[in-house]
Amino acid sequence: MTINVYTEQTPNPATMKFMVNKLLINGSEDFATKESAEHSPFAKELFKFNFVSGVFFASNFVTITKTDDAEWADIEAILKEFVKGAVESELKIKEATTEEAPAFEGSETEIKIQQILHDYVRPAVEQDGGAITYKSFDEGVVTVELRGSCSGCPSSTITLKSGIQNLLQRMVPEVTEVVSEAL
């Protein structure tokens, strides 16, 4: 199978999404630091580039965050070629574990919130090269964690308040606010 790689800009100018025509991972993996990539051969290799400051994998893409001193025009082709080679040589994203369907836990309201985040919000956030994780629901406040290109993105607050909060408030009347937990 020939591996094709193409890039997409994300709402976060420091990140670029590198899409491939092959499933890379079920779920997602976020490596916000070089140290966190210790058990990921793929991410570890990406961090060897001095202009890479973060790596995030989901389904058929890797989102790469660059350092402030690097320009996409200078590094995009290098990273594209690297991703292509890494996927072709089947460089592992993480050590093998068994993946299973998401298990939602908590009260009836919490399970409903998690299901909505999984079914409606997650696919949209992944389109922009990010991921969202449910953390908690307490006294009307839903706490989530944004990762990948969503972490530190200038438009993530608008996405959180205008998009996710409005959706949850319409579908789950008990929700009064959605906040993001800082990484």
mmCIF file of C-alpha atoms in Angstrom:
data_model
loop_
_atom_site.group_PDB
_atom_site.id
_atom_site.type_symbol
_atom_site.label_atom_id
_atom_site.label_comp_id
_atom_site.label_asym_id
_atom_site.label_seq_id
_atom_site.Cartn_x
_atom_site.Cartn_y
_atom_site.Cartn_z
ATOM 1 C CA MET A 1 0.000 0.000 0.000
ATOM 2 C CA THR A 2 1.338 3.412 -0.965
ATOM 3 C CA ILE A 3 1.195 5.830 1.947
ATOM 4 C CA ASN A 4 0.021 9.322 1.064
ATOM 5 C CA VAL A 5 0.516 12.216 3.456
ATOM 6 C CA TYR A 6 -1.139 15.580 3.180
ATOM 7 C CA THR A 7 -1.254 18.484 5.577
ATOM 8 C CA GLU A 8 -4.048 20.633 6.902
ATOM 9 C CA GLN A 9 -3.762 23.806 8.875
ATOM 10 C CA THR A 10 -5.510 23.831 12.230
ATOM 11 C CA PRO A 11 -7.079 26.760 14.098
ATOM 12 C CA ASN A 12 -3.878 26.836 16.168
ATOM 13 C CA PRO A 13 -1.118 28.463 14.058
ATOM 14 C CA ALA A 14 1.579 26.539 15.969
ATOM 15 C CA THR A 15 0.184 23.149 14.930
ATOM 16 C CA MET A 16 -0.204 21.332 11.623
ATOM 17 C CA LYS A 17 -2.202 18.184 10.979
ATOM 18 C CA PHE A 18 -0.431 15.459 8.952
ATOM 19 C CA MET A 19 -3.114 13.159 7.505
ATOM 20 C CA VAL A 20 -2.335 9.682 6.141
ATOM 21 C CA ASN A 21 -4.442 7.197 4.195
ATOM 22 C CA LYS A 22 -4.135 4.560 6.921
ATOM 23 C CA LEU A 23 -5.533 4.144 10.437
ATOM 24 C CA LEU A 24 -2.704 4.920 12.849
ATOM 25 C CA ILE A 25 -4.402 4.435 16.201
ATOM 26 C CA ASN A 26 -7.778 3.725 17.766
ATOM 27 C CA GLY A 27 -8.359 6.576 20.193
ATOM 28 C CA SER A 28 -5.670 9.187 20.698
ATOM 29 C CA GLU A 29 -2.270 9.719 22.294
ATOM 30 C CA ASP A 30 -0.895 13.086 23.348
ATOM 31 C CA PHE A 31 2.796 13.774 23.907
ATOM 32 C CA ALA A 32 3.064 17.368 25.083
ATOM 33 C CA THR A 33 6.736 17.012 26.024
ATOM 34 C CA LYS A 34 9.784 15.105 24.835
ATOM 35 C CA GLU A 35 9.867 13.273 28.181
ATOM 36 C CA SER A 36 6.275 12.041 27.828
ATOM 37 C CA ALA A 37 7.195 10.346 24.527
ATOM 38 C CA GLU A 38 9.524 7.836 26.159
ATOM 39 C CA HIS A 39 7.233 4.861 25.346
ATOM 40 C CA SER A 40 6.337 5.993 21.836
ATOM 41 C CA PRO A 41 8.960 5.216 19.190
ATOM 42 C CA PHE A 42 7.122 7.405 16.614
ATOM 43 C CA ALA A 43 6.804 10.448 18.892
ATOM 44 C CA LYS A 44 10.332 9.965 20.244
ATOM 45 C CA GLU A 45 11.720 10.203 16.693
ATOM 46 C CA LEU A 46 9.663 13.337 15.962
ATOM 47 C CA PHE A 47 11.027 15.017 19.096
ATOM 48 C CA LYS A 48 14.551 14.541 17.709
ATOM 49 C CA PHE A 49 13.729 17.464 15.404
ATOM 50 C CA ASN A 50 14.650 20.553 17.461
ATOM 51 C CA PHE A 51 11.631 22.429 16.050
ATOM 52 C CA VAL A 52 9.028 19.927 17.372
ATOM 53 C CA SER A 53 7.484 20.844 20.721
ATOM 54 C CA GLY A 54 4.412 18.575 20.817
ATOM 55 C CA VAL A 55 2.964 15.485 19.118
ATOM 56 C CA PHE A 56 -0.617 14.223 19.107
ATOM 57 C CA PHE A 57 -1.977 11.115 17.366
ATOM 58 C CA ALA A 58 -5.612 10.256 16.585
ATOM 59 C CA SER A 59 -7.201 7.939 14.023
ATOM 60 C CA ASN A 60 -5.434 8.675 10.705
ATOM 61 C CA PHE A 61 -3.354 11.737 11.579
ATOM 62 C CA VAL A 62 -0.569 13.167 13.673
ATOM 63 C CA THR A 63 -0.757 16.774 14.809
ATOM 64 C CA ILE A 64 2.656 18.339 15.293
ATOM 65 C CA THR A 65 3.274 21.499 17.306
ATOM 66 C CA LYS A 66 6.303 23.523 16.261
ATOM 67 C CA THR A 67 8.529 25.802 18.295
ATOM 68 C CA ASP A 68 7.992 29.549 17.969
ATOM 69 C CA ASP A 69 11.259 30.063 16.077
ATOM 70 C CA ALA A 70 10.351 27.612 13.277
ATOM 71 C CA GLU A 71 8.333 28.461 10.159
ATOM 72 C CA TRP A 72 6.003 25.925 8.542
ATOM 73 C CA ALA A 73 7.378 26.868 5.125
ATOM 74 C CA ASP A 74 10.802 25.605 6.235
ATOM 75 C CA ILE A 75 9.789 22.409 8.054
ATOM 76 C CA GLU A 76 6.514 21.131 6.547
ATOM 77 C CA ALA A 77 8.128 19.105 3.725
ATOM 78 C CA ILE A 78 10.696 17.572 6.121
ATOM 79 C CA LEU A 79 7.965 16.462 8.541
ATOM 80 C CA LYS A 80 5.737 15.205 5.728
ATOM 81 C CA GLU A 81 8.559 12.993 4.433
ATOM 82 C CA PHE A 82 9.338 11.766 7.950
ATOM 83 C CA VAL A 83 5.688 10.875 8.672
ATOM 84 C CA LYS A 84 5.450 9.018 5.354
ATOM 85 C CA GLY A 85 8.575 6.975 6.127
ATOM 86 C CA ALA A 86 7.527 6.288 9.713
ATOM 87 C CA VAL A 87 4.090 5.018 8.646
ATOM 88 C CA GLU A 88 5.577 2.925 5.814
ATOM 89 C CA SER A 89 8.049 1.298 8.201
ATOM 90 C CA GLU A 90 5.227 0.795 10.739
ATOM 91 C CA LEU A 91 6.992 2.745 13.489
ATOM 92 C CA LYS A 92 4.890 2.189 16.606
ATOM 93 C CA ILE A 93 2.939 5.026 18.188
ATOM 94 C CA LYS A 94 2.861 3.262 21.529
ATOM 95 C CA GLU A 95 3.632 -0.099 22.998
ATOM 96 C CA ALA A 96 0.804 -2.537 22.194
ATOM 97 C CA THR A 97 -2.229 -2.462 24.462
ATOM 98 C CA THR A 98 -5.768 -3.644 23.966
ATOM 99 C CA GLU A 99 -8.270 -0.967 23.003
ATOM 100 C CA GLU A 100 -11.910 -1.305 23.863
ATOM 101 C CA ALA A 101 -15.061 0.705 23.404
ATOM 102 C CA PRO A 102 -15.357 3.679 25.761
ATOM 103 C CA ALA A 103 -16.913 2.810 29.112
ATOM 104 C CA PHE A 104 -18.941 5.728 30.411
ATOM 105 C CA GLU A 105 -19.250 5.967 34.183
ATOM 106 C CA GLY A 106 -21.165 7.993 36.730
ATOM 107 C CA SER A 107 -24.730 9.177 37.162
ATOM 108 C CA GLU A 108 -27.306 9.080 34.372
ATOM 109 C CA THR A 109 -26.527 12.752 33.620
ATOM 110 C CA GLU A 110 -22.744 12.132 33.533
ATOM 111 C CA ILE A 111 -23.176 9.180 31.169
ATOM 112 C CA LYS A 112 -25.371 11.310 28.887
ATOM 113 C CA ILE A 113 -22.720 14.097 28.869
ATOM 114 C CA GLN A 114 -19.932 11.610 28.052
ATOM 115 C CA GLN A 115 -21.994 10.049 25.260
ATOM 116 C CA ILE A 116 -22.670 13.479 23.675
ATOM 117 C CA LEU A 117 -18.989 14.440 23.921
ATOM 118 C CA HIS A 118 -18.008 11.115 22.332
ATOM 119 C CA ASP A 119 -20.631 11.097 19.546
ATOM 120 C CA TYR A 120 -20.888 14.784 18.584
ATOM 121 C CA VAL A 121 -17.954 16.785 19.936
ATOM 122 C CA ARG A 122 -15.003 14.372 19.600
ATOM 123 C CA PRO A 123 -15.308 13.954 15.790
ATOM 124 C CA ALA A 124 -15.478 17.732 15.276
ATOM 125 C CA VAL A 125 -12.507 18.405 17.554
ATOM 126 C CA GLU A 126 -10.513 15.642 15.814
ATOM 127 C CA GLN A 127 -11.191 17.368 12.469
ATOM 128 C CA ASP A 128 -9.119 20.267 13.792
ATOM 129 C CA GLY A 129 -6.314 17.989 14.982
ATOM 130 C CA GLY A 130 -7.265 17.865 18.643
ATOM 131 C CA ALA A 131 -8.993 15.754 21.256
ATOM 132 C CA ILE A 132 -11.392 16.294 24.131
ATOM 133 C CA THR A 133 -11.599 14.225 27.299
ATOM 134 C CA TYR A 134 -14.400 14.327 29.871
ATOM 135 C CA LYS A 135 -13.080 14.968 33.379
ATOM 136 C CA SER A 136 -16.036 15.655 35.692
ATOM 137 C CA PHE A 137 -19.514 17.067 36.248
ATOM 138 C CA ASP A 138 -20.128 18.964 39.480
ATOM 139 C CA GLU A 139 -23.014 21.307 40.345
ATOM 140 C CA GLY A 140 -23.823 22.020 36.694
ATOM 141 C CA VAL A 141 -20.194 22.503 35.601
ATOM 142 C CA VAL A 142 -18.677 20.083 33.067
ATOM 143 C CA THR A 143 -14.881 19.953 33.122
ATOM 144 C CA VAL A 144 -13.064 18.722 30.017
ATOM 145 C CA GLU A 145 -9.451 18.517 28.902
ATOM 146 C CA LEU A 146 -8.471 19.759 25.433
ATOM 147 C CA ARG A 147 -5.385 18.204 23.837
ATOM 148 C CA GLY A 148 -3.530 18.209 20.525
ATOM 149 C CA SER A 149 -4.004 21.357 18.467
ATOM 150 C CA CYS A 150 -6.791 22.443 20.855
ATOM 151 C CA SER A 151 -4.316 22.830 23.694
ATOM 152 C CA GLY A 152 -3.245 26.468 23.650
ATOM 153 C CA CYS A 153 -5.261 27.274 20.544
ATOM 154 C CA PRO A 154 -6.459 30.897 20.398
ATOM 155 C CA SER A 155 -9.956 29.807 19.305
ATOM 156 C CA SER A 156 -10.369 26.977 21.850
ATOM 157 C CA THR A 157 -12.224 29.250 24.296
ATOM 158 C CA ILE A 158 -14.748 30.159 21.583
ATOM 159 C CA THR A 159 -15.113 26.476 20.667
ATOM 160 C CA LEU A 160 -15.582 25.576 24.324
ATOM 161 C CA LYS A 161 -18.149 28.256 25.154
ATOM 162 C CA SER A 162 -20.014 28.799 21.859
ATOM 163 C CA GLY A 163 -19.897 25.246 20.596
ATOM 164 C CA ILE A 164 -19.554 22.628 23.291
ATOM 165 C CA GLN A 165 -21.274 24.519 26.118
ATOM 166 C CA ASN A 166 -24.263 25.497 23.940
ATOM 167 C CA LEU A 167 -24.657 21.922 22.665
ATOM 168 C CA LEU A 168 -24.523 20.396 26.141
ATOM 169 C CA GLN A 169 -26.901 23.000 27.609
ATOM 170 C CA ARG A 170 -29.446 22.220 24.856
ATOM 171 C CA MET A 171 -29.171 18.451 25.267
ATOM 172 C CA VAL A 172 -28.618 18.226 29.045
ATOM 173 C CA PRO A 173 -30.559 20.929 30.941
ATOM 174 C CA GLU A 174 -28.546 20.269 34.133
ATOM 175 C CA VAL A 175 -25.395 21.705 32.476
ATOM 176 C CA THR A 176 -24.793 25.372 33.309
ATOM 177 C CA GLU A 177 -21.183 25.767 32.163
ATOM 178 C CA VAL A 178 -18.300 23.955 30.444
ATOM 179 C CA VAL A 179 -14.715 24.662 31.501
ATOM 180 C CA SER A 180 -11.360 23.342 30.354
ATOM 181 C CA GLU A 181 -8.873 21.943 32.826
ATOM 182 C CA ALA A 182 -5.421 23.442 32.353
ATOM 183 C CA LEU A 183 -2.690 20.992 31.364
#
